[in-house]
mmCIF file of C-alpha atoms and ligand atoms in Angstrom:
data_model
loop_
_atom_site.group_PDB
_atom_site.id
_atom_site.type_symbol
_atom_site.label_atom_id
_atom_site.label_comp_id
_atom_site.label_asym_id
_atom_site.label_seq_id
_atom_site.Cartn_x
_atom_site.Cartn_y
_atom_site.Cartn_z
ATOM 1 C CA MET Q 1 4.218 -13.901 -26.333
ATOM 2 C CA GLU Q 2 7.690 -15.242 -25.571
ATOM 3 C CA GLU Q 3 9.504 -12.918 -23.231
ATOM 4 C CA ARG Q 4 12.791 -12.663 -21.430
ATOM 5 C CA LYS Q 5 12.457 -13.397 -17.721
ATOM 6 C CA ARG Q 6 11.481 -10.336 -15.735
ATOM 7 C CA HIS Q 7 14.162 -9.480 -13.180
ATOM 8 C CA ILE Q 8 12.499 -8.187 -10.040
ATOM 9 C CA ALA Q 9 13.336 -6.692 -6.663
ATOM 10 C CA ILE Q 10 10.979 -7.261 -3.754
ATOM 11 C CA LEU Q 11 11.231 -4.558 -1.116
ATOM 12 C CA GLY Q 12 9.660 -5.839 2.075
ATOM 13 C CA SER Q 13 9.862 -9.510 1.070
ATOM 14 C CA THR Q 14 9.031 -10.888 4.527
ATOM 15 C CA GLY Q 15 5.753 -8.973 4.896
ATOM 16 C CA SER Q 16 2.264 -10.003 3.826
ATOM 17 C CA ILE Q 17 2.554 -8.664 0.244
ATOM 18 C CA GLY Q 18 6.177 -9.775 -0.123
ATOM 19 C CA THR Q 19 5.553 -13.385 0.857
ATOM 20 C CA GLN Q 20 2.512 -13.622 -1.447
ATOM 21 C CA ALA Q 21 4.554 -12.143 -4.293
ATOM 22 C CA LEU Q 22 7.197 -14.818 -3.766
ATOM 23 C CA ASP Q 23 4.431 -17.451 -3.901
ATOM 24 C CA ALA Q 24 3.452 -16.072 -7.310
ATOM 25 C CA VAL Q 25 7.085 -16.159 -8.407
ATOM 26 C CA ALA Q 26 7.386 -19.772 -7.220
ATOM 27 C CA GLN Q 27 4.305 -20.684 -9.317
ATOM 28 C CA HIS Q 28 5.807 -19.076 -12.437
ATOM 29 C CA ARG Q 29 9.533 -19.661 -12.290
ATOM 30 C CA ASP Q 30 9.657 -19.390 -16.098
ATOM 31 C CA LEU Q 31 8.663 -15.704 -15.886
ATOM 32 C CA PHE Q 32 10.732 -14.253 -13.080
ATOM 33 C CA GLU Q 33 14.237 -13.949 -11.780
ATOM 34 C CA ILE Q 34 14.624 -12.534 -8.270
ATOM 35 C CA GLU Q 35 17.407 -9.947 -8.243
ATOM 36 C CA LEU Q 36 17.001 -8.445 -4.803
ATOM 37 C CA LEU Q 37 15.144 -9.148 -1.569
ATOM 38 C CA THR Q 38 14.979 -6.666 1.290
ATOM 39 C CA ALA Q 39 13.521 -6.900 4.778
ATOM 40 C CA ASN Q 40 13.377 -4.581 7.711
ATOM 41 C CA ASN Q 41 13.924 -6.924 10.635
ATOM 42 C CA ASN Q 42 12.912 -10.521 9.942
ATOM 43 C CA ALA Q 43 16.387 -11.997 9.380
ATOM 44 C CA SER Q 44 15.444 -15.660 9.623
ATOM 45 C CA LEU Q 45 12.699 -15.500 6.971
ATOM 46 C CA LEU Q 46 14.867 -13.316 4.719
ATOM 47 C CA ILE Q 47 17.647 -15.928 4.895
ATOM 48 C CA GLU Q 48 15.189 -18.723 4.076
ATOM 49 C CA GLN Q 49 13.792 -16.767 1.090
ATOM 50 C CA ALA Q 50 17.264 -15.905 -0.194
ATOM 51 C CA ILE Q 51 18.397 -19.527 -0.118
ATOM 52 C CA ARG Q 52 15.244 -20.543 -1.994
ATOM 53 C CA PHE Q 53 15.116 -17.779 -4.636
ATOM 54 C CA LYS Q 54 18.853 -17.083 -5.022
ATOM 55 C CA PRO Q 55 18.857 -13.299 -5.551
ATOM 56 C CA ASN Q 56 22.131 -11.568 -6.385
ATOM 57 C CA ASN Q 57 21.683 -9.160 -3.503
ATOM 58 C CA VAL Q 58 19.937 -9.022 -0.159
ATOM 59 C CA VAL Q 59 19.451 -6.069 2.181
ATOM 60 C CA ILE Q 60 18.565 -6.290 5.853
ATOM 61 C CA CYS Q 61 17.593 -2.772 6.879
ATOM 62 C CA ASN Q 62 18.254 -3.252 10.585
ATOM 63 C CA PRO Q 63 22.083 -3.140 10.820
ATOM 64 C CA ASP Q 64 22.045 -5.182 14.056
ATOM 65 C CA LYS Q 65 20.918 -8.201 12.023
ATOM 66 C CA TYR Q 66 23.555 -7.806 9.309
ATOM 67 C CA ALA Q 67 26.112 -10.257 10.724
ATOM 68 C CA GLU Q 68 23.500 -12.999 11.099
ATOM 69 C CA VAL Q 69 22.271 -12.645 7.493
ATOM 70 C CA ALA Q 70 25.767 -12.244 6.002
ATOM 71 C CA GLU Q 71 27.043 -15.327 7.817
ATOM 72 C CA ALA Q 72 24.100 -17.479 6.713
ATOM 73 C CA LEU Q 73 24.264 -16.437 3.032
ATOM 74 C CA LYS Q 74 28.049 -16.551 2.620
ATOM 75 C CA PRO Q 75 28.094 -20.165 1.387
ATOM 76 C CA HIS Q 76 25.425 -19.248 -1.202
ATOM 77 C CA TYR Q 77 27.433 -16.445 -2.842
ATOM 78 C CA ILE Q 78 24.674 -13.888 -2.184
ATOM 79 C CA LYS Q 79 25.817 -10.340 -1.473
ATOM 80 C CA VAL Q 80 24.397 -8.922 1.743
ATOM 81 C CA PHE Q 81 24.027 -5.237 2.615
ATOM 82 C CA ALA Q 82 22.576 -3.347 5.581
ATOM 83 C CA GLY Q 83 20.503 -0.185 5.869
ATOM 84 C CA MET Q 84 17.988 1.756 3.832
ATOM 85 C CA GLU Q 85 20.683 3.621 1.879
ATOM 86 C CA SER Q 86 21.784 0.286 0.396
ATOM 87 C CA VAL Q 87 18.227 -0.398 -0.796
ATOM 88 C CA CYS Q 88 18.202 2.975 -2.594
ATOM 89 C CA ASP Q 89 21.666 2.388 -4.087
ATOM 90 C CA LEU Q 90 20.657 -1.005 -5.499
ATOM 91 C CA MET Q 91 17.639 0.470 -7.331
ATOM 92 C CA SER Q 92 19.914 1.561 -10.176
ATOM 93 C CA CYS Q 93 21.188 -2.013 -10.782
ATOM 94 C CA GLU Q 94 21.244 -2.414 -14.529
ATOM 95 C CA SER Q 95 19.809 -5.947 -14.571
ATOM 96 C CA LEU Q 96 16.707 -4.879 -12.663
ATOM 97 C CA ASP Q 97 13.432 -4.593 -14.638
ATOM 98 C CA MET Q 98 10.850 -4.098 -11.924
ATOM 99 C CA VAL Q 99 10.605 -3.170 -8.270
ATOM 100 C CA LEU Q 100 7.780 -4.360 -6.034
ATOM 101 C CA ALA Q 101 7.510 -1.728 -3.298
ATOM 102 C CA ALA Q 102 5.874 -3.581 -0.420
ATOM 103 C CA MET Q 103 7.431 -1.923 2.591
ATOM 104 C CA VAL Q 104 5.210 -0.569 5.352
ATOM 105 C CA GLY Q 105 4.570 3.144 5.782
ATOM 106 C CA PHE Q 106 6.550 6.238 4.896
ATOM 107 C CA SER Q 107 9.798 4.241 4.754
ATOM 108 C CA GLY Q 108 8.747 3.128 1.258
ATOM 109 C CA LEU Q 109 9.135 6.600 -0.234
ATOM 110 C CA LYS Q 110 12.931 6.891 -0.616
ATOM 111 C CA PRO Q 111 13.471 3.573 -2.432
ATOM 112 C CA VAL Q 112 10.484 4.237 -4.724
ATOM 113 C CA VAL Q 113 11.960 7.614 -5.667
ATOM 114 C CA ALA Q 114 15.328 5.944 -6.330
ATOM 115 C CA ALA Q 115 13.684 3.251 -8.480
ATOM 116 C CA LEU Q 116 11.729 5.794 -10.546
ATOM 117 C CA LYS Q 117 14.835 7.917 -11.071
ATOM 118 C CA ALA Q 118 16.551 4.792 -12.383
ATOM 119 C CA GLY Q 119 13.625 4.359 -14.823
ATOM 120 C CA LYS Q 120 12.458 1.068 -13.298
ATOM 121 C CA ALA Q 121 8.853 -0.075 -13.448
ATOM 122 C CA VAL Q 122 7.411 0.098 -9.940
ATOM 123 C CA ALA Q 123 4.661 -2.243 -8.754
ATOM 124 C CA LEU Q 124 3.364 -0.102 -5.936
ATOM 125 C CA ALA Q 125 1.891 -1.703 -2.823
ATOM 126 C CA ASN Q 126 3.151 1.033 -0.517
ATOM 127 C CA LYS Q 127 0.267 3.529 -0.571
ATOM 128 C CA GLU Q 128 1.960 5.885 1.914
ATOM 129 C CA THR Q 129 4.400 6.876 -0.849
ATOM 130 C CA LEU Q 130 1.624 8.574 -2.818
ATOM 131 C CA VAL Q 131 -0.201 9.819 0.273
ATOM 132 C CA ALA Q 132 2.867 11.673 1.491
ATOM 133 C CA ALA Q 133 4.283 12.810 -1.827
ATOM 134 C CA GLY Q 134 1.946 11.957 -4.724
ATOM 135 C CA ALA Q 135 2.276 15.450 -6.224
ATOM 136 C CA LEU Q 136 6.052 14.899 -6.528
ATOM 137 C CA VAL Q 137 6.237 11.157 -7.208
ATOM 138 C CA MET Q 138 3.907 10.929 -10.226
ATOM 139 C CA PRO Q 139 5.642 13.713 -12.217
ATOM 140 C CA LEU Q 140 8.947 11.999 -11.419
ATOM 141 C CA ALA Q 141 7.637 8.731 -12.873
ATOM 142 C CA GLN Q 142 6.598 10.622 -15.995
ATOM 143 C CA GLU Q 143 9.924 12.435 -16.300
ATOM 144 C CA TYR Q 144 11.939 9.200 -16.113
ATOM 145 C CA GLY Q 145 9.475 7.127 -18.169
ATOM 146 C CA ALA Q 146 8.988 4.703 -15.288
ATOM 147 C CA PRO Q 147 5.564 3.020 -15.159
ATOM 148 C CA VAL Q 148 3.773 2.809 -11.804
ATOM 149 C CA ILE Q 149 1.547 -0.254 -11.599
ATOM 150 C CA PRO Q 150 -0.848 -0.445 -8.664
ATOM 151 C CA VAL Q 151 -0.887 -3.463 -6.352
ATOM 152 C CA ASP Q 152 -3.496 -2.225 -3.875
ATOM 153 C CA SER Q 153 -6.596 -4.275 -4.792
ATOM 154 C CA GLU Q 154 -8.855 -1.236 -5.368
ATOM 155 C CA HIS Q 155 -6.374 0.558 -7.596
ATOM 156 C CA SER Q 156 -5.491 -2.630 -9.419
ATOM 157 C CA ALA Q 157 -9.227 -3.037 -10.101
ATOM 158 C CA ILE Q 158 -9.459 0.475 -11.560
ATOM 159 C CA PHE Q 159 -6.267 -0.101 -13.552
ATOM 160 C CA GLN Q 160 -7.715 -3.351 -14.945
ATOM 161 C CA CYS Q 161 -11.030 -1.635 -15.804
ATOM 162 C CA LEU Q 162 -9.118 0.951 -17.838
ATOM 163 C CA GLN Q 163 -7.172 -1.522 -19.986
ATOM 164 C CA GLY Q 164 -8.054 -1.085 -23.649
ATOM 165 C CA GLU Q 165 -10.143 2.034 -23.000
ATOM 166 C CA TYR Q 166 -9.428 5.108 -25.041
ATOM 167 C CA SER Q 167 -11.671 7.384 -22.974
ATOM 168 C CA ARG Q 168 -10.911 8.755 -19.547
ATOM 169 C CA PRO Q 169 -13.444 7.791 -16.868
ATOM 170 C CA VAL Q 170 -15.505 10.562 -15.303
ATOM 171 C CA LYS Q 171 -15.693 8.840 -11.925
ATOM 172 C CA LEU Q 172 -13.631 6.400 -9.872
ATOM 173 C CA ILE Q 173 -15.680 4.376 -7.400
ATOM 174 C CA LEU Q 174 -13.566 2.886 -4.623
ATOM 175 C CA THR Q 175 -15.147 0.020 -2.723
ATOM 176 C CA GLY Q 176 -14.325 -0.909 0.860
ATOM 177 C CA SER Q 177 -15.523 -3.729 3.095
ATOM 178 C CA GLY Q 178 -16.189 -1.336 5.972
ATOM 179 C CA GLY Q 179 -13.879 -3.367 8.216
ATOM 180 C CA PRO Q 180 -14.700 -5.340 11.376
ATOM 181 C CA PHE Q 181 -16.651 -2.490 13.050
ATOM 182 C CA LEU Q 182 -19.042 -1.713 10.225
ATOM 183 C CA ASN Q 183 -22.033 -2.414 12.489
ATOM 184 C CA THR Q 184 -20.538 -1.547 15.879
ATOM 185 C CA PRO Q 185 -22.745 0.981 17.740
ATOM 186 C CA SER Q 186 -21.181 4.412 18.447
ATOM 187 C CA ALA Q 187 -21.242 3.828 22.209
ATOM 188 C CA GLU Q 188 -19.010 0.755 21.880
ATOM 189 C CA MET Q 189 -16.345 2.321 19.631
ATOM 190 C CA ASP Q 190 -14.350 3.595 22.656
ATOM 191 C CA SER Q 191 -13.680 0.129 23.994
ATOM 192 C CA ILE Q 192 -12.453 -1.507 20.753
ATOM 193 C CA THR Q 193 -9.229 -3.433 21.453
ATOM 194 C CA ALA Q 194 -6.203 -3.937 19.198
ATOM 195 C CA ALA Q 195 -6.966 -7.675 19.070
ATOM 196 C CA ALA Q 196 -10.478 -6.948 17.717
ATOM 197 C CA ALA Q 197 -9.137 -4.430 15.176
ATOM 198 C CA LEU Q 198 -6.641 -7.012 13.903
ATOM 199 C CA LYS Q 199 -9.456 -9.432 12.942
ATOM 200 C CA HIS Q 200 -10.452 -8.295 9.457
ATOM 201 C CA PRO Q 201 -13.579 -10.042 8.126
ATOM 202 C CA ARG Q 202 -12.431 -10.314 4.473
ATOM 203 C CA TRP Q 203 -8.748 -9.640 3.943
ATOM 204 C CA ASN Q 204 -5.662 -11.181 5.481
ATOM 205 C CA MET Q 205 -3.067 -8.382 5.677
ATOM 206 C CA GLY Q 206 -0.270 -6.905 7.807
ATOM 207 C CA ALA Q 207 -1.005 -5.209 11.173
ATOM 208 C CA LYS Q 208 -0.710 -1.566 10.025
ATOM 209 C CA VAL Q 209 -3.089 -1.881 7.072
ATOM 210 C CA THR Q 210 -5.519 -4.027 9.092
ATOM 211 C CA VAL Q 211 -5.849 -1.360 11.795
ATOM 212 C CA ASP Q 212 -6.121 1.306 9.066
ATOM 213 C CA SER Q 213 -8.948 -0.734 7.526
ATOM 214 C CA SER Q 214 -10.782 -0.853 10.846
ATOM 215 C CA THR Q 215 -10.689 2.970 11.235
ATOM 216 C CA LEU Q 216 -11.402 3.521 7.501
ATOM 217 C CA MET Q 217 -8.141 5.485 7.348
ATOM 218 C CA ASN Q 218 -7.106 2.847 4.831
ATOM 219 C CA LYS Q 219 -9.910 4.031 2.536
ATOM 220 C CA GLY Q 220 -8.769 7.602 3.164
ATOM 221 C CA LEU Q 221 -5.205 6.706 2.157
ATOM 222 C CA GLU Q 222 -6.556 4.899 -0.899
ATOM 223 C CA PHE Q 223 -8.681 7.905 -1.843
ATOM 224 C CA ILE Q 224 -5.524 10.027 -1.918
ATOM 225 C CA GLU Q 225 -3.601 7.256 -3.702
ATOM 226 C CA ALA Q 226 -6.310 7.120 -6.418
ATOM 227 C CA ARG Q 227 -6.194 10.885 -6.880
ATOM 228 C CA TRP Q 228 -2.491 10.741 -7.810
ATOM 229 C CA LEU Q 229 -2.303 7.375 -9.585
ATOM 230 C CA PHE Q 230 -5.116 8.207 -12.010
ATOM 231 C CA ASP Q 231 -4.753 11.998 -12.001
ATOM 232 C CA MET Q 232 -8.390 12.324 -10.979
ATOM 233 C CA ALA Q 233 -9.894 15.370 -9.235
ATOM 234 C CA PRO Q 234 -11.019 14.442 -5.684
ATOM 235 C CA GLU Q 235 -14.635 15.433 -6.408
ATOM 236 C CA ASN Q 236 -14.713 12.678 -9.042
ATOM 237 C CA ILE Q 237 -13.669 9.944 -6.624
ATOM 238 C CA GLU Q 238 -16.355 8.223 -4.589
ATOM 239 C CA VAL Q 239 -16.200 5.690 -1.755
ATOM 240 C CA VAL Q 240 -18.870 3.028 -1.354
ATOM 241 C CA ILE Q 241 -18.996 0.404 1.377
ATOM 242 C CA HIS Q 242 -19.434 -3.100 -0.051
ATOM 243 C CA PRO Q 243 -19.174 -5.626 2.799
ATOM 244 C CA GLU Q 244 -18.720 -8.743 0.615
ATOM 245 C CA SER Q 245 -15.509 -7.410 -1.031
ATOM 246 C CA ILE Q 246 -16.329 -9.026 -4.363
ATOM 247 C CA ILE Q 247 -16.247 -5.860 -6.484
ATOM 248 C CA HIS Q 248 -12.785 -4.425 -5.889
ATOM 249 C CA SER Q 249 -13.583 -1.008 -7.425
ATOM 250 C CA MET Q 250 -15.273 0.516 -10.457
ATOM 251 C CA VAL Q 251 -14.989 3.283 -13.026
ATOM 252 C CA ARG Q 252 -17.783 5.199 -14.705
ATOM 253 C CA PHE Q 253 -17.546 6.700 -18.191
ATOM 254 C CA GLU Q 254 -19.257 9.672 -19.771
ATOM 255 C CA ASP Q 255 -21.964 7.496 -21.318
ATOM 256 C CA GLY Q 256 -22.947 6.113 -17.902
ATOM 257 C CA CYS Q 257 -21.237 2.756 -18.449
ATOM 258 C CA VAL Q 258 -19.704 1.342 -15.267
ATOM 259 C CA MET Q 259 -16.855 -1.154 -15.460
ATOM 260 C CA ALA Q 260 -16.048 -3.247 -12.399
ATOM 261 C CA GLN Q 261 -13.445 -5.856 -11.542
ATOM 262 C CA LEU Q 262 -14.693 -8.814 -9.516
ATOM 263 C CA SER Q 263 -13.137 -11.803 -7.781
ATOM 264 C CA ASN Q 264 -13.131 -13.469 -4.422
ATOM 265 C CA PRO Q 265 -10.978 -11.374 -2.073
ATOM 266 C CA ASP Q 266 -7.445 -12.680 -2.583
ATOM 267 C CA MET Q 267 -4.463 -10.307 -2.615
ATOM 268 C CA ARG Q 268 -2.470 -12.730 -4.757
ATOM 269 C CA LEU Q 269 -4.517 -11.672 -7.789
ATOM 270 C CA PRO Q 270 -3.579 -7.946 -7.844
ATOM 271 C CA ILE Q 271 -0.006 -8.784 -6.788
ATOM 272 C CA GLN Q 272 0.475 -11.306 -9.594
ATOM 273 C CA TYR Q 273 -1.253 -9.074 -12.156
ATOM 274 C CA ALA Q 274 1.158 -6.226 -11.356
ATOM 275 C CA LEU Q 275 4.123 -8.571 -11.782
ATOM 276 C CA THR Q 276 2.944 -10.181 -15.035
ATOM 277 C CA TYR Q 277 1.267 -7.074 -16.540
ATOM 278 C CA PRO Q 278 0.204 -6.738 -19.345
ATOM 279 C CA LEU Q 279 -0.277 -10.516 -19.380
ATOM 280 C CA ARG Q 280 -2.414 -12.678 -17.131
ATOM 281 C CA ARG Q 281 -1.190 -15.981 -15.761
ATOM 282 C CA SER Q 282 -2.905 -18.866 -13.996
ATOM 283 C CA LEU Q 283 -3.684 -18.557 -10.299
ATOM 284 C CA ASP Q 284 -5.386 -21.133 -8.081
ATOM 285 C CA CYS Q 285 -7.940 -18.588 -6.893
ATOM 286 C CA LYS Q 286 -11.405 -19.794 -5.816
ATOM 287 C CA PRO Q 287 -13.680 -18.959 -8.789
ATOM 288 C CA LEU Q 288 -16.729 -16.763 -8.180
ATOM 289 C CA ASP Q 289 -20.012 -18.610 -7.902
ATOM 290 C CA PHE Q 290 -22.736 -16.013 -8.444
ATOM 291 C CA ALA Q 291 -25.641 -18.271 -7.516
ATOM 292 C CA GLU Q 292 -23.906 -19.062 -4.228
ATOM 293 C CA LEU Q 293 -23.227 -15.357 -3.635
ATOM 294 C CA GLY Q 294 -26.895 -14.508 -4.167
ATOM 295 C CA SER Q 295 -26.593 -10.776 -3.549
ATOM 296 C CA LEU Q 296 -24.112 -7.964 -3.107
ATOM 297 C CA HIS Q 297 -24.667 -4.975 -0.820
ATOM 298 C CA PHE Q 298 -23.668 -1.329 -0.938
ATOM 299 C CA GLN Q 299 -23.979 1.579 1.469
ATOM 300 C CA LYS Q 300 -22.532 5.018 2.193
ATOM 301 C CA PRO Q 301 -19.549 5.220 4.563
ATOM 302 C CA ASP Q 302 -20.473 6.522 8.037
ATOM 303 C CA LEU Q 303 -18.144 9.475 8.589
ATOM 304 C CA GLU Q 304 -19.517 10.047 12.109
ATOM 305 C CA ARG Q 305 -18.272 6.739 13.458
ATOM 306 C CA PHE Q 306 -15.263 6.674 11.118
ATOM 307 C CA PRO Q 307 -13.937 10.249 11.008
ATOM 308 C CA CYS Q 308 -10.555 9.219 9.539
ATOM 309 C CA LEU Q 309 -11.970 8.945 6.008
ATOM 310 C CA GLY Q 310 -13.393 12.479 6.183
ATOM 311 C CA ILE Q 311 -10.117 13.816 7.617
ATOM 312 C CA ALA Q 312 -8.160 12.308 4.723
ATOM 313 C CA GLN Q 313 -10.559 13.778 2.155
ATOM 314 C CA SER Q 314 -10.430 17.278 3.635
ATOM 315 C CA LEU Q 315 -6.622 17.221 3.979
ATOM 316 C CA LEU Q 316 -6.302 16.177 0.342
ATOM 317 C CA ALA Q 317 -8.328 19.285 -0.513
ATOM 318 C CA LYS Q 318 -6.023 21.361 1.693
ATOM 319 C CA GLY Q 319 -3.005 20.051 -0.228
ATOM 320 C CA GLY Q 320 0.642 20.965 0.441
ATOM 321 C CA ASN Q 321 2.266 18.814 3.123
ATOM 322 C CA ALA Q 322 -1.027 18.194 4.994
ATOM 323 C CA CYS Q 323 -1.472 14.563 3.840
ATOM 324 C CA CYS Q 324 2.158 13.825 4.685
ATOM 325 C CA ALA Q 325 1.619 15.149 8.230
ATOM 326 C CA MET Q 326 -1.611 13.162 8.484
ATOM 327 C CA ASN Q 327 0.140 9.977 7.394
ATOM 328 C CA ALA Q 328 2.918 10.397 9.978
ATOM 329 C CA ALA Q 329 0.400 11.113 12.747
ATOM 330 C CA ASN Q 330 -1.574 8.036 11.725
ATOM 331 C CA GLU Q 331 1.557 5.846 11.829
ATOM 332 C CA ALA Q 332 2.331 7.112 15.348
ATOM 333 C CA ALA Q 333 -1.283 6.696 16.492
ATOM 334 C CA VAL Q 334 -1.643 3.168 15.069
ATOM 335 C CA ALA Q 335 1.611 2.098 16.764
ATOM 336 C CA ALA Q 336 0.368 3.534 20.091
ATOM 337 C CA PHE Q 337 -3.010 1.828 19.657
ATOM 338 C CA LEU Q 338 -1.349 -1.537 18.946
ATOM 339 C CA GLN Q 339 0.682 -1.086 22.145
ATOM 340 C CA GLY Q 340 -2.526 -0.451 24.098
ATOM 341 C CA LYS Q 341 -1.508 3.131 24.923
ATOM 342 C CA ILE Q 342 -4.529 4.905 23.407
ATOM 343 C CA ARG Q 343 -8.157 4.171 22.612
ATOM 344 C CA PHE Q 344 -9.451 3.344 19.133
ATOM 345 C CA THR Q 345 -11.440 6.594 19.063
ATOM 346 C CA ASP Q 346 -8.343 8.656 19.959
ATOM 347 C CA ILE Q 347 -6.746 7.899 16.571
ATOM 348 C CA PRO Q 348 -8.648 10.541 14.508
ATOM 349 C CA ASN Q 349 -8.238 13.150 17.279
ATOM 350 C CA ILE Q 350 -4.476 12.602 17.425
ATOM 351 C CA ILE Q 351 -4.290 13.003 13.651
ATOM 352 C CA SER Q 352 -6.303 16.247 13.648
ATOM 353 C CA ASP Q 353 -4.360 17.708 16.597
ATOM 354 C CA THR Q 354 -1.042 16.849 14.930
ATOM 355 C CA VAL Q 355 -1.881 18.322 11.536
ATOM 356 C CA GLU Q 356 -3.082 21.503 13.215
ATOM 357 C CA LYS Q 357 0.225 21.882 15.108
ATOM 358 C CA CYS Q 358 2.462 20.956 12.168
ATOM 359 C CA GLN Q 359 3.748 23.824 10.029
ATOM 360 C CA PHE Q 360 1.819 24.002 6.743
ATOM 361 C CA ILE Q 361 3.919 24.185 3.584
ATOM 362 C CA GLU Q 362 1.999 24.906 0.410
ATOM 363 C CA LYS Q 363 4.523 23.641 -2.141
ATOM 364 C CA PRO Q 364 6.811 21.140 -0.407
ATOM 365 C CA ASP Q 365 9.804 19.569 -2.191
ATOM 366 C CA PHE Q 366 11.088 16.106 -1.219
ATOM 367 C CA GLU Q 367 13.283 17.600 1.496
ATOM 368 C CA ALA Q 368 10.262 19.363 3.034
ATOM 369 C CA ILE Q 369 8.287 16.095 2.848
ATOM 370 C CA TYR Q 370 10.990 14.186 4.763
ATOM 371 C CA CYS Q 371 11.118 16.996 7.360
ATOM 372 C CA THR Q 372 7.316 17.083 7.668
ATOM 373 C CA ASN Q 373 7.187 13.335 8.218
ATOM 374 C CA PHE Q 374 9.814 13.545 10.977
ATOM 375 C CA GLU Q 375 8.255 16.603 12.572
ATOM 376 C CA ALA Q 376 4.650 15.317 12.464
ATOM 377 C CA PHE Q 377 5.669 11.963 13.929
ATOM 378 C CA ARG Q 378 7.416 13.780 16.787
ATOM 379 C CA ILE Q 379 4.418 16.058 17.414
ATOM 380 C CA ALA Q 380 2.030 13.084 17.348
ATOM 381 C CA GLU Q 381 4.123 11.174 19.896
ATOM 382 C CA GLU Q 382 4.209 14.256 22.112
ATOM 383 C CA ILE Q 383 0.425 14.654 21.864
ATOM 384 C CA ILE Q 384 -0.058 10.961 22.590
ATOM 385 C CA GLY Q 385 2.192 11.196 25.688
ATOM 386 C CA ASN Q 386 0.684 14.419 27.042
ATOM 387 C CA LYS Q 387 -2.961 14.115 26.260
ATOM 388 C CA TYR Q 388 -4.045 10.594 25.393
ATOM 389 C CA ALA Q 389 -1.723 7.995 26.935
ATOM 390 C CA ARG Q 390 -3.454 5.795 29.489
HETATM 391 MG MG1 MG A 401 -6.717 -1.802 -0.566
#
């Protein structure tokens, strides 16, 4: 199939997903044109990327870094903007075909909403968008005819398993590696350090998602993400721990048939698939050698040692703004943990305390979601300062 180049925006281009996406673009220059790159803070890498990929526009979200980026890109005729509002404004650019949303945390929501309202296809790596506002975001995508293509490896796996199927699955089976503390005894969980949590056994990712993986909150966020992406009732979504991370997730159909997507763990595969979808392109991924693998293992998640997954599942059942409050509390708790202010085992307690204190809204609109995020983050920081800070 001969196609026009796909014009893409990469939001969060200096992060783990963003840099790997640009690697994919560099491998397939015939397929892509970079229209826009945005970064939060990393001015020097953003400048380097802009000079290499020659986008029309660049946004540095931190306004203090604007002068540095503008100065450096002036000779290259690249327009430079500052601030999150600029990112949202640029989503309606006519030449733009697709937006890769790879920013970290709740900050991804506003630009994703702007992109969907402009009818752009969104390759979604930012799971917090659906965690906080899935009930609003997915209908918006439908209303504006904007496809949402998952980048998260588990959801990409499910998405791939559903290609060409005419029947809806009866079950989604999310796999998770279990993280670095899968076999850590309960008594040692208290003394887990940030450095230990940042060493993931299978996946190389940014700091926030790596800590989330170690608490299993990442699987909780993905559970909620799956509920909205695939419009699946929570009781039909299952989590199974699979330490080798070879099966990236599965779906089961009415007749008992299970489809799975397998590969060595490499985020470049789901990232590139989202960008080239519905086509597949070459990738220098290490092929699977089944004889070398020998066996694959599966077990139930341990909700006693990893309460975050259970919290996420019960707050999804509660509905309203509860998952949004949970997400904000988790962002505050993870930041405090990375700064050494709280213990690993304080994270779920801070989340539960915060959600309990935050006003429950049964049918929040976007405005209420933004307020909840702000309010829950504030409450979580207060709780951290008063009760948990060491
Ligand atoms: Mg994932």
